[in-house]
Amino acid sequence: MIDDLDLGFDEPERGEKGRHRRSFVRKRNGRSGGGRGKTILALLMALILLGGIGGGAFYGFDRIQNYFVTPDYDGAGSGEITVEIKSGALLADMADALVAADVVKSQKAFVEAAEANSRSKNIQPGTYKLRKQMSGVNAVTAMLDLKNKIVNGLTIPEGRTSFNIYKLLSDKTKIPVKDFQAAAKDPEGLGIPDWWFKRDDGKKVVKSVEGFLFPDTYEIPPKSTAESILKLMVNRFLSVSGEMKFADRVQEERKVSPYEALIVASLAQAEAGNKDDLGKVARVAYNRAYGEFPCNCLEMDVTVNYYLESIGKPTKSSKQMTESELNDPKNPYNRKLPGMIPTPINNPGKQALEGAMDPPPGKWLYFVAIDKQGHSEFAETYEQQKRNENKAREAGII
């Protein structure tokens, strides 16, 4: 009998990866069942009911049919459009971007096609040249074809200053350096949360984008602006540092603010000649600024070079630096000033962040490179340091 048949459309459920699913079930006496046969029966019953209403019911049938048939375009589409797939996008996120651009007709069409194609996991973030109104299957196939991916990649090396990065970006995109400089004046506008600029050492807070332009290879979307590119890099930094739990760990384990630890990571990136020594150099920076070092100052020449670069002067080796440059009282990054410097001095990579977050234990206050591979010897006393400097001289390093 039809009386006890309830054709129910369940409320949308959220799948395990954020996709919406709609469940269609036939309910009898409070029980639900599935299966292809029951779905067909439900459709037939809907046809009978609608047929009894009359010819005008075909409009209603059309709507009901959409619940059972995936809305999809036919064929390979036409025209041309570019679509950006963001880093970390799930299939549902990709589908949303494609629907918004009218590449595919529905999220479901793309997701089903992708799930049926074992290679879909190879779809990478980036910008794709596609057609409008493609079938889900054709859209997946097109995105797996590398010739449809717009390659405009740029690698930002670890340890570059923001000044250097603006030049690299300008050379690649032809966007003037001054546009990047202007966008960088508002770090929070680029997405850096205000809490990143808190300090626990009583020093004046200087908000800077320095340290937050994460070194990586970036796909620069067409028609990008200076602001959108810097936002892309800041977002990458926030993602990486968030996955590392950098902010939480340095506060709990190092007892310093995340901003001060980021400064230490930049110092380690600049001073360590070898990745093996990043953590040890970070430990030296902590020990000098917050520990038993007589002046509680960093005494690192790299801070002088950062100041020189910031005022448009060429950087120098330690041997080339004059006394006035080393001890310039106008330099807020003066190597003799007590405590931690105002901002990071470059943009450190993940390993430098790890070194500042979890440095090895040690009371080192000094270090010097002793081989051409950049490895350093570390010392707790100046007497030990002098012996290590002799090793460096014998090796022809200093």
GROMACS .gro file of C-alpha atoms in nm, residues 164-355:
model
  192
  164ASN     CA    1   6.593   4.110  -0.145
  165ILE     CA    2   6.262   3.926  -0.180
  166TYR     CA    3   6.088   4.235  -0.320
  167LYS     CA    4   6.357   4.252  -0.588
  168LEU     CA    5   6.315   3.882  -0.676
  169LEU     CA    6   5.938   3.920  -0.695
  170SER     CA    7   5.963   4.236  -0.903
  171ASP     CA    8   6.200   4.072  -1.153
  172LYS     CA    9   5.958   3.781  -1.191
  173THR     CA   10   5.628   3.968  -1.205
  174LYS     CA   11   5.734   4.312  -1.334
  175ILE     CA   12   5.547   4.465  -1.040
  176PRO     CA   13   5.752   4.762  -0.913
  177VAL     CA   14   5.951   4.711  -0.592
  178LYS     CA   15   5.781   5.018  -0.445
  179ASP     CA   16   5.445   4.837  -0.467
  180PHE     CA   17   5.580   4.555  -0.248
  181GLN     CA   18   5.729   4.809  -0.008
  182ALA     CA   19   5.393   4.988   0.015
  183ALA     CA   20   5.201   4.664   0.077
  184ALA     CA   21   5.452   4.561   0.347
  185LYS     CA   22   5.381   4.873   0.551
  186ASP     CA   23   5.065   4.707   0.685
  187PRO     CA   24   5.174   4.364   0.816
  188GLU     CA   25   4.838   4.297   0.978
  189GLY     CA   26   4.664   4.385   0.653
  190LEU     CA   27   4.865   4.104   0.494
  191GLY     CA   28   4.716   3.859   0.743
  192ILE     CA   29   4.966   3.855   1.031
  193PRO     CA   30   4.762   3.833   1.354
  194ASP     CA   31   4.820   4.112   1.605
  195TRP     CA   32   4.929   3.868   1.876
  196TRP     CA   33   5.243   3.783   1.676
  197PHE     CA   34   5.378   4.129   1.761
  198LYS     CA   35   5.362   4.089   2.139
  199ARG     CA   36   5.694   4.081   2.326
  200ASP     CA   37   5.777   3.957   2.676
  201ASP     CA   38   6.113   4.133   2.710
  202GLY     CA   39   5.981   4.485   2.765
  203LYS     CA   40   6.122   4.610   2.435
  204LYS     CA   41   5.923   4.842   2.209
  205VAL     CA   42   5.723   4.648   1.952
  206VAL     CA   43   5.822   4.713   1.590
  207LYS     CA   44   5.572   4.559   1.350
  208SER     CA   45   5.740   4.430   1.037
  209VAL     CA   46   5.667   4.179   0.765
  210GLU     CA   47   6.028   4.060   0.802
  211GLY     CA   48   6.036   3.698   0.910
  212PHE     CA   49   5.685   3.621   0.782
  213LEU     CA   50   5.763   3.586   0.408
  214PHE     CA   51   5.812   3.212   0.415
  215PRO     CA   52   6.084   3.075   0.182
  216ASP     CA   53   5.929   2.830  -0.063
  217THR     CA   54   5.847   2.781  -0.432
  218TYR     CA   55   5.535   2.978  -0.517
  219GLU     CA   56   5.299   2.962  -0.811
  220ILE     CA   57   5.226   3.326  -0.890
  221PRO     CA   58   4.868   3.351  -1.024
  222PRO     CA   59   4.809   3.570  -1.330
  223LYS     CA   60   4.705   3.930  -1.256
  224SER     CA   61   4.852   3.909  -0.904
  225THR     CA   62   4.920   4.227  -0.710
  226ALA     CA   63   5.204   4.300  -0.470
  227GLU     CA   64   4.959   4.269  -0.183
  228SER     CA   65   4.814   3.935  -0.298
  229ILE     CA   66   5.163   3.784  -0.344
  230LEU     CA   67   5.281   3.892   0.001
  231LYS     CA   68   4.956   3.759   0.149
  232LEU     CA   69   5.029   3.425  -0.019
  233MET     CA   70   5.371   3.411   0.148
  234VAL     CA   71   5.242   3.520   0.489
  235ASN     CA   72   4.969   3.258   0.471
  236ARG     CA   73   5.231   2.993   0.397
  237PHE     CA   74   5.430   3.102   0.704
  238LEU     CA   75   5.119   3.086   0.923
  239SER     CA   76   5.035   2.738   0.790
  240VAL     CA   77   5.386   2.598   0.848
  241SER     CA   78   5.436   2.757   1.190
  242GLY     CA   79   5.084   2.651   1.290
  243GLU     CA   80   5.148   2.288   1.193
  244MET     CA   81   5.469   2.301   1.401
  245LYS     CA   82   5.284   2.455   1.697
  246PHE     CA   83   5.572   2.702   1.698
  247ALA     CA   84   5.398   2.978   1.896
  248ASP     CA   85   5.266   2.745   2.167
  249ARG     CA   86   5.591   2.558   2.214
  250VAL     CA   87   5.824   2.856   2.238
  251GLN     CA   88   5.600   3.015   2.498
  252GLU     CA   89   5.574   2.696   2.702
  253GLU     CA   90   5.928   2.561   2.658
  254ARG     CA   91   6.149   2.865   2.584
  255LYS     CA   92   5.947   3.111   2.798
  256VAL     CA   93   5.973   3.377   2.528
  257SER     CA   94   5.718   3.534   2.297
  258PRO     CA   95   5.675   3.385   1.948
  259TYR     CA   96   5.806   3.709   1.794
  260GLU     CA   97   6.129   3.693   1.993
  261ALA     CA   98   6.172   3.327   1.894
  262LEU     CA   99   6.114   3.421   1.530
  263ILE     CA  100   6.394   3.678   1.563
  264VAL     CA  101   6.619   3.403   1.702
  265ALA     CA  102   6.529   3.177   1.406
  266SER     CA  103   6.636   3.455   1.167
  267LEU     CA  104   6.965   3.499   1.354
  268ALA     CA  105   7.034   3.126   1.334
  269GLN     CA  106   6.947   3.127   0.962
  270ALA     CA  107   7.195   3.410   0.901
  271GLU     CA  108   7.480   3.285   1.121
  272ALA     CA  109   7.479   2.906   1.084
  273GLY     CA  110   7.702   2.793   0.799
  274ASN     CA  111   7.547   2.448   0.807
  275LYS     CA  112   7.194   2.324   0.877
  276ASP     CA  113   7.330   2.093   1.146
  277ASP     CA  114   7.423   2.398   1.353
  278LEU     CA  115   7.094   2.593   1.332
  279GLY     CA  116   6.974   2.478   1.674
  280LYS     CA  117   7.309   2.543   1.842
  281VAL     CA  118   7.333   2.896   1.702
  282ALA     CA  119   6.979   2.958   1.825
  283ARG     CA  120   7.089   2.840   2.170
  284VAL     CA  121   7.381   3.087   2.161
  285ALA     CA  122   7.141   3.371   2.074
  286TYR     CA  123   6.913   3.281   2.367
  287ASN     CA  124   7.211   3.250   2.602
  288ARG     CA  125   7.358   3.584   2.499
  289ALA     CA  126   7.037   3.789   2.507
  290TYR     CA  127   6.876   3.630   2.812
  291GLY     CA  128   7.155   3.443   2.990
  292GLU     CA  129   7.498   3.491   3.142
  293PHE     CA  130   7.672   3.682   2.863
  294PRO     CA  131   7.843   3.987   3.023
  295CYS     CA  132   7.668   4.252   2.808
  296ASN     CA  133   7.350   4.050   2.742
  297CYS     CA  134   7.401   4.164   2.382
  298LEU     CA  135   7.405   3.953   2.067
  299GLU     CA  136   7.740   4.070   1.923
  300MET     CA  137   7.650   3.927   1.582
  301ASP     CA  138   7.773   4.115   1.277
  302VAL     CA  139   7.473   3.996   1.073
  303THR     CA  140   7.258   4.247   1.261
  304VAL     CA  141   7.485   4.527   1.136
  305ASN     CA  142   7.446   4.405   0.779
  306TYR     CA  143   7.069   4.406   0.811
  307TYR     CA  144   7.078   4.769   0.916
  308LEU     CA  145   7.309   4.857   0.626
  309GLU     CA  146   7.073   4.687   0.380
  310SER     CA  147   6.770   4.861   0.534
  311ILE     CA  148   6.923   5.204   0.467
  312GLY     CA  149   7.026   5.115   0.114
  313LYS     CA  150   7.395   5.048   0.174
  314PRO     CA  151   7.586   4.739   0.059
  315THR     CA  152   7.646   4.460   0.307
  316LYS     CA  153   8.002   4.373   0.415
  317SER     CA  154   8.203   4.088   0.557
  318SER     CA  155   8.305   4.118   0.921
  319LYS     CA  156   8.661   4.207   0.819
  320GLN     CA  157   8.535   4.494   0.601
  321MET     CA  158   8.319   4.655   0.869
  322THR     CA  159   8.455   4.973   1.026
  323GLU     CA  160   8.444   5.049   1.394
  324SER     CA  161   8.183   5.317   1.336
  325GLU     CA  162   7.962   5.067   1.150
  326LEU     CA  163   8.004   4.799   1.416
  327ASN     CA  164   7.912   5.036   1.699
  328ASP     CA  165   7.688   5.297   1.532
  329PRO     CA  166   7.469   5.443   1.813
  330LYS     CA  167   7.198   5.530   1.556
  331ASN     CA  168   7.166   5.166   1.455
  332PRO     CA  169   6.870   5.002   1.636
  333TYR     CA  170   7.028   4.668   1.542
  334ASN     CA  171   7.358   4.762   1.707
  335ARG     CA  172   7.540   4.443   1.805
  336LYS     CA  173   7.626   4.587   2.148
  337LEU     CA  174   7.272   4.682   2.253
  338PRO     CA  175   7.145   4.463   2.538
  339GLY     CA  176   6.868   4.214   2.473
  340MET     CA  177   6.697   4.105   2.156
  341ILE     CA  178   6.693   4.321   1.840
  342PRO     CA  179   6.372   4.496   1.718
  343THR     CA  180   6.268   4.257   1.437
  344PRO     CA  181   6.381   3.946   1.251
  345ILE     CA  182   6.665   4.015   1.008
  346ASN     CA  183   6.555   3.777   0.732
  347ASN     CA  184   6.293   3.515   0.652
  348PRO     CA  185   6.393   3.182   0.807
  349GLY     CA  186   6.301   2.839   0.675
  350LYS     CA  187   6.137   2.553   0.861
  351GLN     CA  188   6.462   2.404   0.995
  352ALA     CA  189   6.567   2.739   1.142
  353LEU     CA  190   6.224   2.770   1.303
  354GLU     CA  191   6.269   2.421   1.448
  355GLY     CA  192   6.612   2.520   1.580
   0.00000   0.00000   0.00000
